[in-house]
JSON list of N, CA and C in Angstrom, two decimals:
[
{"chain": "S", "resi": 1, "resn": "MET", "atom": "N", "xyz": [0.85, -1.16, 0.00]},
{"chain": "S", "resi": 1, "resn": "MET", "atom": "CA", "xyz": [0.00, 0.00, 0.00]},
{"chain": "S", "resi": 1, "resn": "MET", "atom": "C", "xyz": [0.90, 1.24, 0.00]},
{"chain": "S", "resi": 2, "resn": "ILE", "atom": "N", "xyz": [0.57, 2.19, -0.82]},
{"chain": "S", "resi": 2, "resn": "ILE", "atom": "CA", "xyz": [1.39, 3.39, -0.93]},
{"chain": "S", "resi": 2, "resn": "ILE", "atom": "C", "xyz": [0.96, 4.41, 0.12]},
{"chain": "S", "resi": 3, "resn": "ASN", "atom": "N", "xyz": [1.93, 5.10, 0.67]},
{"chain": "S", "resi": 3, "resn": "ASN", "atom": "CA", "xyz": [1.67, 6.13, 1.67]},
{"chain": "S", "resi": 3, "resn": "ASN", "atom": "C", "xyz": [1.30, 7.41, 0.95]},
{"chain": "S", "resi": 4, "resn": "PRO", "atom": "N", "xyz": [0.05, 7.86, 1.06]},
{"chain": "S", "resi": 4, "resn": "PRO", "atom": "CA", "xyz": [-0.36, 9.05, 0.31]},
{"chain": "S", "resi": 4, "resn": "PRO", "atom": "C", "xyz": [0.36, 10.31, 0.77]},
{"chain": "S", "resi": 5, "resn": "TRP", "atom": "N", "xyz": [0.67, 10.42, 2.05]},
{"chain": "S", "resi": 5, "resn": "TRP", "atom": "CA", "xyz": [1.35, 11.63, 2.54]},
{"chain": "S", "resi": 5, "resn": "TRP", "atom": "C", "xyz": [2.77, 11.71, 2.01]},
{"chain": "S", "resi": 6, "resn": "THR", "atom": "N", "xyz": [3.44, 10.58, 1.87]},
{"chain": "S", "resi": 6, "resn": "THR", "atom": "CA", "xyz": [4.79, 10.59, 1.30]},
{"chain": "S", "resi": 6, "resn": "THR", "atom": "C", "xyz": [4.75, 11.07, -0.14]},
{"chain": "S", "resi": 7, "resn": "VAL", "atom": "N", "xyz": [3.75, 10.63, -0.88]},
{"chain": "S", "resi": 7, "resn": "VAL", "atom": "CA", "xyz": [3.60, 11.08, -2.27]},
{"chain": "S", "resi": 7, "resn": "VAL", "atom": "C", "xyz": [3.38, 12.58, -2.31]},
{"chain": "S", "resi": 8, "resn": "VAL", "atom": "N", "xyz": [2.53, 13.08, -1.42]},
{"chain": "S", "resi": 8, "resn": "VAL", "atom": "CA", "xyz": [2.27, 14.53, -1.37]},
{"chain": "S", "resi": 8, "resn": "VAL", "atom": "C", "xyz": [3.54, 15.29, -1.02]},
{"chain": "S", "resi": 9, "resn": "TYR", "atom": "N", "xyz": [4.28, 14.82, -0.01]},
{"chain": "S", "resi": 9, "resn": "TYR", "atom": "CA", "xyz": [5.50, 15.52, 0.40]},
{"chain": "S", "resi": 9, "resn": "TYR", "atom": "C", "xyz": [6.53, 15.56, -0.72]},
{"chain": "S", "resi": 10, "resn": "PHE", "atom": "N", "xyz": [6.77, 14.41, -1.34]},
{"chain": "S", "resi": 10, "resn": "PHE", "atom": "CA", "xyz": [7.78, 14.39, -2.38]},
{"chain": "S", "resi": 10, "resn": "PHE", "atom": "C", "xyz": [7.32, 15.12, -3.64]},
{"chain": "S", "resi": 11, "resn": "SER", "atom": "N", "xyz": [6.02, 15.11, -3.90]},
{"chain": "S", "resi": 11, "resn": "SER", "atom": "CA", "xyz": [5.52, 15.90, -5.03]},
{"chain": "S", "resi": 11, "resn": "SER", "atom": "C", "xyz": [5.73, 17.39, -4.77]},
{"chain": "S", "resi": 12, "resn": "ALA", "atom": "N", "xyz": [5.46, 17.82, -3.55]},
{"chain": "S", "resi": 12, "resn": "ALA", "atom": "CA", "xyz": [5.70, 19.23, -3.20]},
{"chain": "S", "resi": 12, "resn": "ALA", "atom": "C", "xyz": [7.18, 19.57, -3.30]},
{"chain": "S", "resi": 13, "resn": "LEU", "atom": "N", "xyz": [8.01, 18.66, -2.89]},
{"chain": "S", "resi": 13, "resn": "LEU", "atom": "CA", "xyz": [9.45, 18.89, -2.97]},
{"chain": "S", "resi": 13, "resn": "LEU", "atom": "C", "xyz": [9.89, 19.04, -4.42]},
{"chain": "S", "resi": 14, "resn": "VAL", "atom": "N", "xyz": [9.42, 18.17, -5.28]},
{"chain": "S", "resi": 14, "resn": "VAL", "atom": "CA", "xyz": [9.81, 18.22, -6.69]},
{"chain": "S", "resi": 14, "resn": "VAL", "atom": "C", "xyz": [9.25, 19.48, -7.36]},
{"chain": "S", "resi": 15, "resn": "LEU", "atom": "N", "xyz": [7.99, 19.79, -7.07]},
{"chain": "S", "resi": 15, "resn": "LEU", "atom": "CA", "xyz": [7.38, 20.95, -7.70]},
{"chain": "S", "resi": 15, "resn": "LEU", "atom": "C", "xyz": [7.98, 22.27, -7.20]},
{"chain": "S", "resi": 16, "resn": "ALA", "atom": "N", "xyz": [8.43, 22.30, -5.96]},
{"chain": "S", "resi": 16, "resn": "ALA", "atom": "CA", "xyz": [8.99, 23.53, -5.40]},
{"chain": "S", "resi": 16, "resn": "ALA", "atom": "C", "xyz": [10.50, 23.60, -5.56]},
{"chain": "S", "resi": 17, "resn": "GLY", "atom": "N", "xyz": [11.10, 22.58, -6.11]},
{"chain": "S", "resi": 17, "resn": "GLY", "atom": "CA", "xyz": [12.56, 22.55, -6.24]},
{"chain": "S", "resi": 17, "resn": "GLY", "atom": "C", "xyz": [13.10, 23.71, -7.05]},
{"chain": "S", "resi": 18, "resn": "GLY", "atom": "N", "xyz": [13.92, 24.54, -6.40]},
{"chain": "S", "resi": 18, "resn": "GLY", "atom": "CA", "xyz": [14.53, 25.67, -7.08]},
{"chain": "S", "resi": 18, "resn": "GLY", "atom": "C", "xyz": [13.64, 26.87, -7.24]},
{"chain": "S", "resi": 19, "resn": "ALA", "atom": "N", "xyz": [12.38, 26.79, -6.79]},
{"chain": "S", "resi": 19, "resn": "ALA", "atom": "CA", "xyz": [11.46, 27.91, -6.97]},
{"chain": "S", "resi": 19, "resn": "ALA", "atom": "C", "xyz": [11.62, 28.96, -5.88]},
{"chain": "S", "resi": 20, "resn": "GLY", "atom": "N", "xyz": [12.10, 28.55, -4.72]},
{"chain": "S", "resi": 20, "resn": "GLY", "atom": "CA", "xyz": [12.22, 29.48, -3.61]},
{"chain": "S", "resi": 20, "resn": "GLY", "atom": "C", "xyz": [13.50, 30.30, -3.69]},
{"chain": "S", "resi": 21, "resn": "THR", "atom": "N", "xyz": [13.47, 31.48, -3.09]},
{"chain": "S", "resi": 21, "resn": "THR", "atom": "CA", "xyz": [14.66, 32.33, -3.08]},
{"chain": "S", "resi": 21, "resn": "THR", "atom": "C", "xyz": [15.41, 32.24, -1.77]},
{"chain": "S", "resi": 22, "resn": "LEU", "atom": "N", "xyz": [14.78, 31.66, -0.73]},
{"chain": "S", "resi": 22, "resn": "LEU", "atom": "CA", "xyz": [15.41, 31.53, 0.58]},
{"chain": "S", "resi": 22, "resn": "LEU", "atom": "C", "xyz": [16.17, 30.22, 0.65]},
{"chain": "S", "resi": 23, "resn": "HIS", "atom": "N", "xyz": [17.45, 30.26, 0.87]},
{"chain": "S", "resi": 23, "resn": "HIS", "atom": "CA", "xyz": [18.26, 29.05, 0.97]},
{"chain": "S", "resi": 23, "resn": "HIS", "atom": "C", "xyz": [18.55, 28.78, 2.43]},
{"chain": "S", "resi": 24, "resn": "THR", "atom": "N", "xyz": [18.14, 27.63, 2.91]},
{"chain": "S", "resi": 24, "resn": "THR", "atom": "CA", "xyz": [18.31, 27.29, 4.32]},
{"chain": "S", "resi": 24, "resn": "THR", "atom": "C", "xyz": [19.51, 26.37, 4.54]},
{"chain": "S", "resi": 25, "resn": "GLY", "atom": "N", "xyz": [20.24, 26.07, 3.53]},
{"chain": "S", "resi": 25, "resn": "GLY", "atom": "CA", "xyz": [21.39, 25.18, 3.69]},
{"chain": "S", "resi": 25, "resn": "GLY", "atom": "C", "xyz": [20.95, 23.74, 3.83]},
{"chain": "S", "resi": 26, "resn": "VAL", "atom": "N", "xyz": [21.61, 23.04, 4.73]},
{"chain": "S", "resi": 26, "resn": "VAL", "atom": "CA", "xyz": [21.35, 21.62, 4.93]},
{"chain": "S", "resi": 26, "resn": "VAL", "atom": "C", "xyz": [20.18, 21.39, 5.88]},
{"chain": "S", "resi": 27, "resn": "ALA", "atom": "N", "xyz": [19.91, 22.33, 6.76]},
{"chain": "S", "resi": 27, "resn": "ALA", "atom": "CA", "xyz": [18.88, 22.14, 7.79]},
{"chain": "S", "resi": 27, "resn": "ALA", "atom": "C", "xyz": [17.49, 21.95, 7.19]},
{"chain": "S", "resi": 28, "resn": "GLY", "atom": "N", "xyz": [17.14, 22.71, 6.18]},
{"chain": "S", "resi": 28, "resn": "GLY", "atom": "CA", "xyz": [15.82, 22.60, 5.57]},
{"chain": "S", "resi": 28, "resn": "GLY", "atom": "C", "xyz": [15.57, 21.24, 4.94]},
{"chain": "S", "resi": 29, "resn": "PRO", "atom": "N", "xyz": [16.44, 20.78, 4.03]},
{"chain": "S", "resi": 29, "resn": "PRO", "atom": "CA", "xyz": [16.23, 19.45, 3.45]},
{"chain": "S", "resi": 29, "resn": "PRO", "atom": "C", "xyz": [16.30, 18.33, 4.47]},
{"chain": "S", "resi": 30, "resn": "ALA", "atom": "N", "xyz": [17.17, 18.47, 5.49]},
{"chain": "S", "resi": 30, "resn": "ALA", "atom": "CA", "xyz": [17.27, 17.44, 6.52]},
{"chain": "S", "resi": 30, "resn": "ALA", "atom": "C", "xyz": [15.97, 17.36, 7.32]},
{"chain": "S", "resi": 31, "resn": "ALA", "atom": "N", "xyz": [15.39, 18.51, 7.65]},
{"chain": "S", "resi": 31, "resn": "ALA", "atom": "CA", "xyz": [14.12, 18.52, 8.36]},
{"chain": "S", "resi": 31, "resn": "ALA", "atom": "C", "xyz": [13.02, 17.93, 7.51]},
{"chain": "S", "resi": 32, "resn": "PHE", "atom": "N", "xyz": [13.05, 18.21, 6.21]},
{"chain": "S", "resi": 32, "resn": "PHE", "atom": "CA", "xyz": [12.05, 17.67, 5.30]},
{"chain": "S", "resi": 32, "resn": "PHE", "atom": "C", "xyz": [12.13, 16.15, 5.25]},
{"chain": "S", "resi": 33, "resn": "VAL", "atom": "N", "xyz": [13.34, 15.63, 5.10]},
{"chain": "S", "resi": 33, "resn": "VAL", "atom": "CA", "xyz": [13.52, 14.18, 5.04]},
{"chain": "S", "resi": 33, "resn": "VAL", "atom": "C", "xyz": [13.09, 13.54, 6.36]},
{"chain": "S", "resi": 34, "resn": "ALA", "atom": "N", "xyz": [13.42, 14.16, 7.49]},
{"chain": "S", "resi": 34, "resn": "ALA", "atom": "CA", "xyz": [13.01, 13.62, 8.78]},
{"chain": "S", "resi": 34, "resn": "ALA", "atom": "C", "xyz": [11.49, 13.61, 8.90]},
{"chain": "S", "resi": 35, "resn": "ALA", "atom": "N", "xyz": [10.84, 14.65, 8.41]},
{"chain": "S", "resi": 35, "resn": "ALA", "atom": "CA", "xyz": [9.37, 14.70, 8.45]},
{"chain": "S", "resi": 35, "resn": "ALA", "atom": "C", "xyz": [8.76, 13.62, 7.57]},
{"chain": "S", "resi": 36, "resn": "VAL", "atom": "N", "xyz": [9.34, 13.40, 6.40]},
{"chain": "S", "resi": 36, "resn": "VAL", "atom": "CA", "xyz": [8.83, 12.37, 5.51]},
{"chain": "S", "resi": 36, "resn": "VAL", "atom": "C", "xyz": [9.01, 10.99, 6.13]},
{"chain": "S", "resi": 37, "resn": "LEU", "atom": "N", "xyz": [10.16, 10.74, 6.72]},
{"chain": "S", "resi": 37, "resn": "LEU", "atom": "CA", "xyz": [10.39, 9.45, 7.37]},
{"chain": "S", "resi": 37, "resn": "LEU", "atom": "C", "xyz": [9.42, 9.23, 8.53]},
{"chain": "S", "resi": 38, "resn": "THR", "atom": "N", "xyz": [9.19, 10.28, 9.31]},
{"chain": "S", "resi": 38, "resn": "THR", "atom": "CA", "xyz": [8.25, 10.18, 10.43]},
{"chain": "S", "resi": 38, "resn": "THR", "atom": "C", "xyz": [6.84, 9.91, 9.94]},
{"chain": "S", "resi": 39, "resn": "ALA", "atom": "N", "xyz": [6.42, 10.61, 8.89]},
{"chain": "S", "resi": 39, "resn": "ALA", "atom": "CA", "xyz": [5.09, 10.40, 8.34]},
{"chain": "S", "resi": 39, "resn": "ALA", "atom": "C", "xyz": [4.94, 8.99, 7.77]},
{"chain": "S", "resi": 40, "resn": "SER", "atom": "N", "xyz": [5.94, 8.52, 7.09]},
{"chain": "S", "resi": 40, "resn": "SER", "atom": "CA", "xyz": [5.89, 7.18, 6.51]},
{"chain": "S", "resi": 40, "resn": "SER", "atom": "C", "xyz": [5.84, 6.12, 7.60]},
{"chain": "S", "resi": 41, "resn": "ALA", "atom": "N", "xyz": [6.66, 6.28, 8.63]},
{"chain": "S", "resi": 41, "resn": "ALA", "atom": "CA", "xyz": [6.67, 5.31, 9.73]},
{"chain": "S", "resi": 41, "resn": "ALA", "atom": "C", "xyz": [5.33, 5.31, 10.46]},
{"chain": "S", "resi": 42, "resn": "SER", "atom": "N", "xyz": [4.76, 6.49, 10.69]},
{"chain": "S", "resi": 42, "resn": "SER", "atom": "CA", "xyz": [3.48, 6.54, 11.39]},
{"chain": "S", "resi": 42, "resn": "SER", "atom": "C", "xyz": [2.37, 5.91, 10.55]},
{"chain": "S", "resi": 43, "resn": "TRP", "atom": "N", "xyz": [2.41, 6.09, 9.23]},
{"chain": "S", "resi": 43, "resn": "TRP", "atom": "CA", "xyz": [1.42, 5.47, 8.35]},
{"chain": "S", "resi": 43, "resn": "TRP", "atom": "C", "xyz": [1.54, 3.95, 8.41]},
{"chain": "S", "resi": 44, "resn": "GLN", "atom": "N", "xyz": [2.76, 3.44, 8.37]},
{"chain": "S", "resi": 44, "resn": "GLN", "atom": "CA", "xyz": [2.96, 1.99, 8.43]},
{"chain": "S", "resi": 44, "resn": "GLN", "atom": "C", "xyz": [2.50, 1.43, 9.77]},
{"chain": "S", "resi": 45, "resn": "LEU", "atom": "N", "xyz": [2.77, 2.14, 10.87]},
{"chain": "S", "resi": 45, "resn": "LEU", "atom": "CA", "xyz": [2.31, 1.70, 12.18]},
{"chain": "S", "resi": 45, "resn": "LEU", "atom": "C", "xyz": [0.78, 1.71, 12.26]},
{"chain": "S", "resi": 46, "resn": "PHE", "atom": "N", "xyz": [0.17, 2.73, 11.67]},
{"chain": "S", "resi": 46, "resn": "PHE", "atom": "CA", "xyz": [-1.29, 2.80, 11.64]},
{"chain": "S", "resi": 46, "resn": "PHE", "atom": "C", "xyz": [-1.87, 1.60, 10.88]},
{"chain": "S", "resi": 47, "resn": "LEU", "atom": "N", "xyz": [-1.30, 1.27, 9.73]},
{"chain": "S", "resi": 47, "resn": "LEU", "atom": "CA", "xyz": [-1.77, 0.13, 8.95]},
{"chain": "S", "resi": 47, "resn": "LEU", "atom": "C", "xyz": [-1.59, -1.19, 9.71]},
{"chain": "S", "resi": 48, "resn": "ALA", "atom": "N", "xyz": [-0.44, -1.35, 10.35]},
{"chain": "S", "resi": 48, "resn": "ALA", "atom": "CA", "xyz": [-0.17, -2.58, 11.09]},
{"chain": "S", "resi": 48, "resn": "ALA", "atom": "C", "xyz": [-1.12, -2.72, 12.27]},
{"chain": "S", "resi": 49, "resn": "ALA", "atom": "N", "xyz": [-1.32, -1.64, 13.01]},
{"chain": "S", "resi": 49, "resn": "ALA", "atom": "CA", "xyz": [-2.22, -1.70, 14.17]},
{"chain": "S", "resi": 49, "resn": "ALA", "atom": "C", "xyz": [-3.66, -1.95, 13.73]},
{"chain": "S", "resi": 50, "resn": "GLY", "atom": "N", "xyz": [-4.08, -1.26, 12.67]},
{"chain": "S", "resi": 50, "resn": "GLY", "atom": "CA", "xyz": [-5.44, -1.48, 12.15]},
{"chain": "S", "resi": 50, "resn": "GLY", "atom": "C", "xyz": [-5.64, -2.90, 11.66]},
{"chain": "S", "resi": 51, "resn": "GLY", "atom": "N", "xyz": [-4.64, -3.45, 10.99]},
{"chain": "S", "resi": 51, "resn": "GLY", "atom": "CA", "xyz": [-4.73, -4.83, 10.53]},
{"chain": "S", "resi": 51, "resn": "GLY", "atom": "C", "xyz": [-4.79, -5.81, 11.68]},
{"chain": "S", "resi": 52, "resn": "ALA", "atom": "N", "xyz": [-4.03, -5.54, 12.73]},
{"chain": "S", "resi": 52, "resn": "ALA", "atom": "CA", "xyz": [-4.04, -6.43, 13.90]},
{"chain": "S", "resi": 52, "resn": "ALA", "atom": "C", "xyz": [-5.40, -6.41, 14.59]},
{"chain": "S", "resi": 53, "resn": "VAL", "atom": "N", "xyz": [-5.97, -5.22, 14.75]},
{"chain": "S", "resi": 53, "resn": "VAL", "atom": "CA", "xyz": [-7.28, -5.09, 15.40]},
{"chain": "S", "resi": 53, "resn": "VAL", "atom": "C", "xyz": [-8.35, -5.76, 14.54]},
{"chain": "S", "resi": 54, "resn": "LEU", "atom": "N", "xyz": [-8.33, -5.49, 13.25]},
{"chain": "S", "resi": 54, "resn": "LEU", "atom": "CA", "xyz": [-9.33, -6.09, 12.36]},
{"chain": "S", "resi": 54, "resn": "LEU", "atom": "C", "xyz": [-9.16, -7.61, 12.29]},
{"chain": "S", "resi": 55, "resn": "GLY", "atom": "N", "xyz": [-7.92, -8.07, 12.23]},
{"chain": "S", "resi": 55, "resn": "GLY", "atom": "CA", "xyz": [-7.69, -9.52, 12.20]},
{"chain": "S", "resi": 55, "resn": "GLY", "atom": "C", "xyz": [-8.17, -10.20, 13.46]},
{"chain": "S", "resi": 56, "resn": "ARG", "atom": "N", "xyz": [-7.94, -9.57, 14.60]},
{"chain": "S", "resi": 56, "resn": "ARG", "atom": "CA", "xyz": [-8.40, -10.14, 15.88]},
{"chain": "S", "resi": 56, "resn": "ARG", "atom": "C", "xyz": [-9.92, -10.18, 15.93]},
{"chain": "S", "resi": 57, "resn": "ALA", "atom": "N", "xyz": [-10.56, -9.14, 15.39]},
{"chain": "S", "resi": 57, "resn": "ALA", "atom": "CA", "xyz": [-12.02, -9.10, 15.41]},
{"chain": "S", "resi": 57, "resn": "ALA", "atom": "C", "xyz": [-12.63, -10.13, 14.46]},
{"chain": "S", "resi": 58, "resn": "LEU", "atom": "N", "xyz": [-12.00, -10.34, 13.31]},
{"chain": "S", "resi": 58, "resn": "LEU", "atom": "CA", "xyz": [-12.56, -11.25, 12.32]},
{"chain": "S", "resi": 58, "resn": "LEU", "atom": "C", "xyz": [-12.28, -12.72, 12.59]},
{"chain": "S", "resi": 59, "resn": "THR", "atom": "N", "xyz": [-11.28, -13.03, 13.39]},
{"chain": "S", "resi": 59, "resn": "THR", "atom": "CA", "xyz": [-10.94, -14.44, 13.62]},
{"chain": "S", "resi": 59, "resn": "THR", "atom": "C", "xyz": [-11.64, -15.01, 14.84]},
{"chain": "S", "resi": 60, "resn": "GLY", "atom": "N", "xyz": [-12.35, -14.20, 15.60]},
{"chain": "S", "resi": 60, "resn": "GLY", "atom": "CA", "xyz": [-13.11, -14.71, 16.74]},
{"chain": "S", "resi": 60, "resn": "GLY", "atom": "C", "xyz": [-14.38, -15.38, 16.27]},
{"chain": "S", "resi": 61, "resn": "PRO", "atom": "N", "xyz": [-15.09, -16.04, 17.17]},
{"chain": "S", "resi": 61, "resn": "PRO", "atom": "CA", "xyz": [-16.32, -16.74, 16.79]},
{"chain": "S", "resi": 61, "resn": "PRO", "atom": "C", "xyz": [-17.37, -15.80, 16.18]},
{"chain": "S", "resi": 62, "resn": "ARG", "atom": "N", "xyz": [-17.56, -14.64, 16.77]},
{"chain": "S", "resi": 62, "resn": "ARG", "atom": "CA", "xyz": [-18.55, -13.70, 16.25]},
{"chain": "S", "resi": 62, "resn": "ARG", "atom": "C", "xyz": [-18.12, -13.17, 14.88]},
{"chain": "S", "resi": 63, "resn": "GLY", "atom": "N", "xyz": [-16.85, -12.87, 14.72]},
{"chain": "S", "resi": 63, "resn": "GLY", "atom": "CA", "xyz": [-16.35, -12.37, 13.44]},
{"chain": "S", "resi": 63, "resn": "GLY", "atom": "C", "xyz": [-16.51, -13.38, 12.33]},
{"chain": "S", "resi": 64, "resn": "ARG", "atom": "N", "xyz": [-16.23, -14.65, 12.64]},
{"chain": "S", "resi": 64, "resn": "ARG", "atom": "CA", "xyz": [-16.41, -15.70, 11.62]},
{"chain": "S", "resi": 64, "resn": "ARG", "atom": "C", "xyz": [-17.88, -15.87, 11.25]},
{"chain": "S", "resi": 65, "resn": "LEU", "atom": "N", "xyz": [-18.77, -15.75, 12.24]},
{"chain": "S", "resi": 65, "resn": "LEU", "atom": "CA", "xyz": [-20.20, -15.85, 11.96]},
{"chain": "S", "resi": 65, "resn": "LEU", "atom": "C", "xyz": [-20.66, -14.70, 11.06]},
{"chain": "S", "resi": 66, "resn": "VAL", "atom": "N", "xyz": [-20.23, -13.49, 11.39]},
{"chain": "S", "resi": 66, "resn": "VAL", "atom": "CA", "xyz": [-20.63, -12.32, 10.60]},
{"chain": "S", "resi": 66, "resn": "VAL", "atom": "C", "xyz": [-20.10, -12.42, 9.18]},
{"chain": "S", "resi": 67, "resn": "THR", "atom": "N", "xyz": [-18.83, -12.79, 9.01]},
{"chain": "S", "resi": 67, "resn": "THR", "atom": "CA", "xyz": [-18.28, -12.89, 7.66]},
{"chain": "S", "resi": 67, "resn": "THR", "atom": "C", "xyz": [-18.94, -14.02, 6.87]},
{"chain": "S", "resi": 68, "resn": "ALA", "atom": "N", "xyz": [-19.30, -15.11, 7.53]},
{"chain": "S", "resi": 68, "resn": "ALA", "atom": "CA", "xyz": [-20.00, -16.19, 6.84]},
{"chain": "S", "resi": 68, "resn": "ALA", "atom": "C", "xyz": [-21.38, -15.73, 6.38]},
{"chain": "S", "resi": 69, "resn": "LEU", "atom": "N", "xyz": [-22.10, -15.01, 7.23]},
{"chain": "S", "resi": 69, "resn": "LEU", "atom": "CA", "xyz": [-23.43, -14.52, 6.85]},
{"chain": "S", "resi": 69, "resn": "LEU", "atom": "C", "xyz": [-23.35, -13.49, 5.72]},
{"chain": "S", "resi": 70, "resn": "VAL", "atom": "N", "xyz": [-22.40, -12.60, 5.81]},
{"chain": "S", "resi": 70, "resn": "VAL", "atom": "CA", "xyz": [-22.24, -11.58, 4.76]},
{"chain": "S", "resi": 70, "resn": "VAL", "atom": "C", "xyz": [-21.88, -12.25, 3.43]},
{"chain": "S", "resi": 71, "resn": "SER", "atom": "N", "xyz": [-20.98, -13.22, 3.46]},
{"chain": "S", "resi": 71, "resn": "SER", "atom": "CA", "xyz": [-20.60, -13.89, 2.21]},
{"chain": "S", "resi": 71, "resn": "SER", "atom": "C", "xyz": [-21.78, -14.68, 1.64]},
{"chain": "S", "resi": 72, "resn": "ALA", "atom": "N", "xyz": [-22.59, -15.28, 2.50]},
{"chain": "S", "resi": 72, "resn": "ALA", "atom": "CA", "xyz": [-23.77, -16.02, 2.02]},
{"chain": "S", "resi": 72, "resn": "ALA", "atom": "C", "xyz": [-24.76, -15.08, 1.35]},
{"chain": "S", "resi": 73, "resn": "VAL", "atom": "N", "xyz": [-24.95, -13.90, 1.93]},
{"chain": "S", "resi": 73, "resn": "VAL", "atom": "CA", "xyz": [-25.87, -12.93, 1.33]},
{"chain": "S", "resi": 73, "resn": "VAL", "atom": "C", "xyz": [-25.34, -12.44, -0.02]},
{"chain": "S", "resi": 74, "resn": "VAL", "atom": "N", "xyz": [-24.04, -12.15, -0.09]},
{"chain": "S", "resi": 74, "resn": "VAL", "atom": "CA", "xyz": [-23.45, -11.67, -1.34]},
{"chain": "S", "resi": 74, "resn": "VAL", "atom": "C", "xyz": [-23.54, -12.73, -2.43]},
{"chain": "S", "resi": 75, "resn": "ILE", "atom": "N", "xyz": [-23.22, -13.97, -2.09]},
{"chain": "S", "resi": 75, "resn": "ILE", "atom": "CA", "xyz": [-23.28, -15.05, -3.08]},
{"chain": "S", "resi": 75, "resn": "ILE", "atom": "C", "xyz": [-24.72, -15.29, -3.53]},
{"chain": "S", "resi": 76, "resn": "SER", "atom": "N", "xyz": [-25.67, -15.24, -2.60]},
{"chain": "S", "resi": 76, "resn": "SER", "atom": "CA", "xyz": [-27.08, -15.41, -2.95]},
{"chain": "S", "resi": 76, "resn": "SER", "atom": "C", "xyz": [-27.55, -14.30, -3.88]},
{"chain": "S", "resi": 77, "resn": "ALA", "atom": "N", "xyz": [-27.14, -13.07, -3.58]},
{"chain": "S", "resi": 77, "resn": "ALA", "atom": "CA", "xyz": [-27.54, -11.94, -4.43]},
{"chain": "S", "resi": 77, "resn": "ALA", "atom": "C", "xyz": [-26.94, -12.07, -5.82]},
{"chain": "S", "resi": 78, "resn": "LEU", "atom": "N", "xyz": [-25.68, -12.46, -5.92]},
{"chain": "S", "resi": 78, "resn": "LEU", "atom": "CA", "xyz": [-25.05, -12.64, -7.23]},
{"chain": "S", "resi": 78, "resn": "LEU", "atom": "C", "xyz": [-25.70, -13.78, -8.01]},
{"chain": "S", "resi": 79, "resn": "ALA", "atom": "N", "xyz": [-26.04, -14.87, -7.31]},
{"chain": "S", "resi": 79, "resn": "ALA", "atom": "CA", "xyz": [-26.70, -15.98, -7.99]},
{"chain": "S", "resi": 79, "resn": "ALA", "atom": "C", "xyz": [-28.09, -15.58, -8.48]},
{"chain": "S", "resi": 80, "resn": "THR", "atom": "N", "xyz": [-28.80, -14.81, -7.70]},
{"chain": "S", "resi": 80, "resn": "THR", "atom": "CA", "xyz": [-30.14, -14.35, -8.10]},
{"chain": "S", "resi": 80, "resn": "THR", "atom": "C", "xyz": [-30.05, -13.47, -9.33]},
{"chain": "S", "resi": 81, "resn": "VAL", "atom": "N", "xyz": [-29.09, -12.54, -9.34]},
{"chain": "S", "resi": 81, "resn": "VAL", "atom": "CA", "xyz": [-28.91, -11.66, -10.50]},
{"chain": "S", "resi": 81, "resn": "VAL", "atom": "C", "xyz": [-28.56, -12.49, -11.73]},
{"chain": "S", "resi": 82, "resn": "LEU", "atom": "N", "xyz": [-27.70, -13.49, -11.55]},
{"chain": "S", "resi": 82, "resn": "LEU", "atom": "CA", "xyz": [-27.30, -14.35, -12.67]},
{"chain": "S", "resi": 82, "resn": "LEU", "atom": "C", "xyz": [-28.49, -15.15, -13.20]},
{"chain": "S", "resi": 83, "resn": "LEU", "atom": "N", "xyz": [-29.30, -15.67, -12.31]},
{"chain": "S", "resi": 83, "resn": "LEU", "atom": "CA", "xyz": [-30.47, -16.47, -12.72]},
{"chain": "S", "resi": 83, "resn": "LEU", "atom": "C", "xyz": [-31.53, -15.63, -13.40]},
{"chain": "S", "resi": 84, "resn": "LEU", "atom": "N", "xyz": [-31.66, -14.38, -12.98]},
{"chain": "S", "resi": 84, "resn": "LEU", "atom": "CA", "xyz": [-32.67, -13.51, -13.57]},
{"chain": "S", "resi": 84, "resn": "LEU", "atom": "C", "xyz": [-32.21, -12.88, -14.88]},
{"chain": "S", "resi": 85, "resn": "GLY", "atom": "N", "xyz": [-31.00, -13.21, -15.29]},
{"chain": "S", "resi": 85, "resn": "GLY", "atom": "CA", "xyz": [-30.50, -12.74, -16.58]},
{"chain": "S", "resi": 85, "resn": "GLY", "atom": "C", "xyz": [-29.93, -11.34, -16.52]},
{"chain": "S", "resi": 86, "resn": "GLY", "atom": "N", "xyz": [-29.51, -10.89, -15.36]},
{"chain": "S", "resi": 86, "resn": "GLY", "atom": "CA", "xyz": [-28.98, -9.54, -15.21]},
{"chain": "S", "resi": 86, "resn": "GLY", "atom": "C", "xyz": [-27.59, -9.47, -15.65]}
]
């Protein structure tokens, strides 16, 4: 999965490259890279934590029952549409 904020940051960097008149030396680009790394790491942690929570919820008895019922409804609806010539 691609990190959308990293794409935005690097797109801004590329689009603004050389356009500014204020030169900050090494500190500006270093801060930018640190911010991008922090944003990317936080996005990956968010995805991992969300996946762990969702996985724990779906693998329990209630989660398996809900996913089985939802899949049965979806398959029944698709079969009905197919039988009716849709």
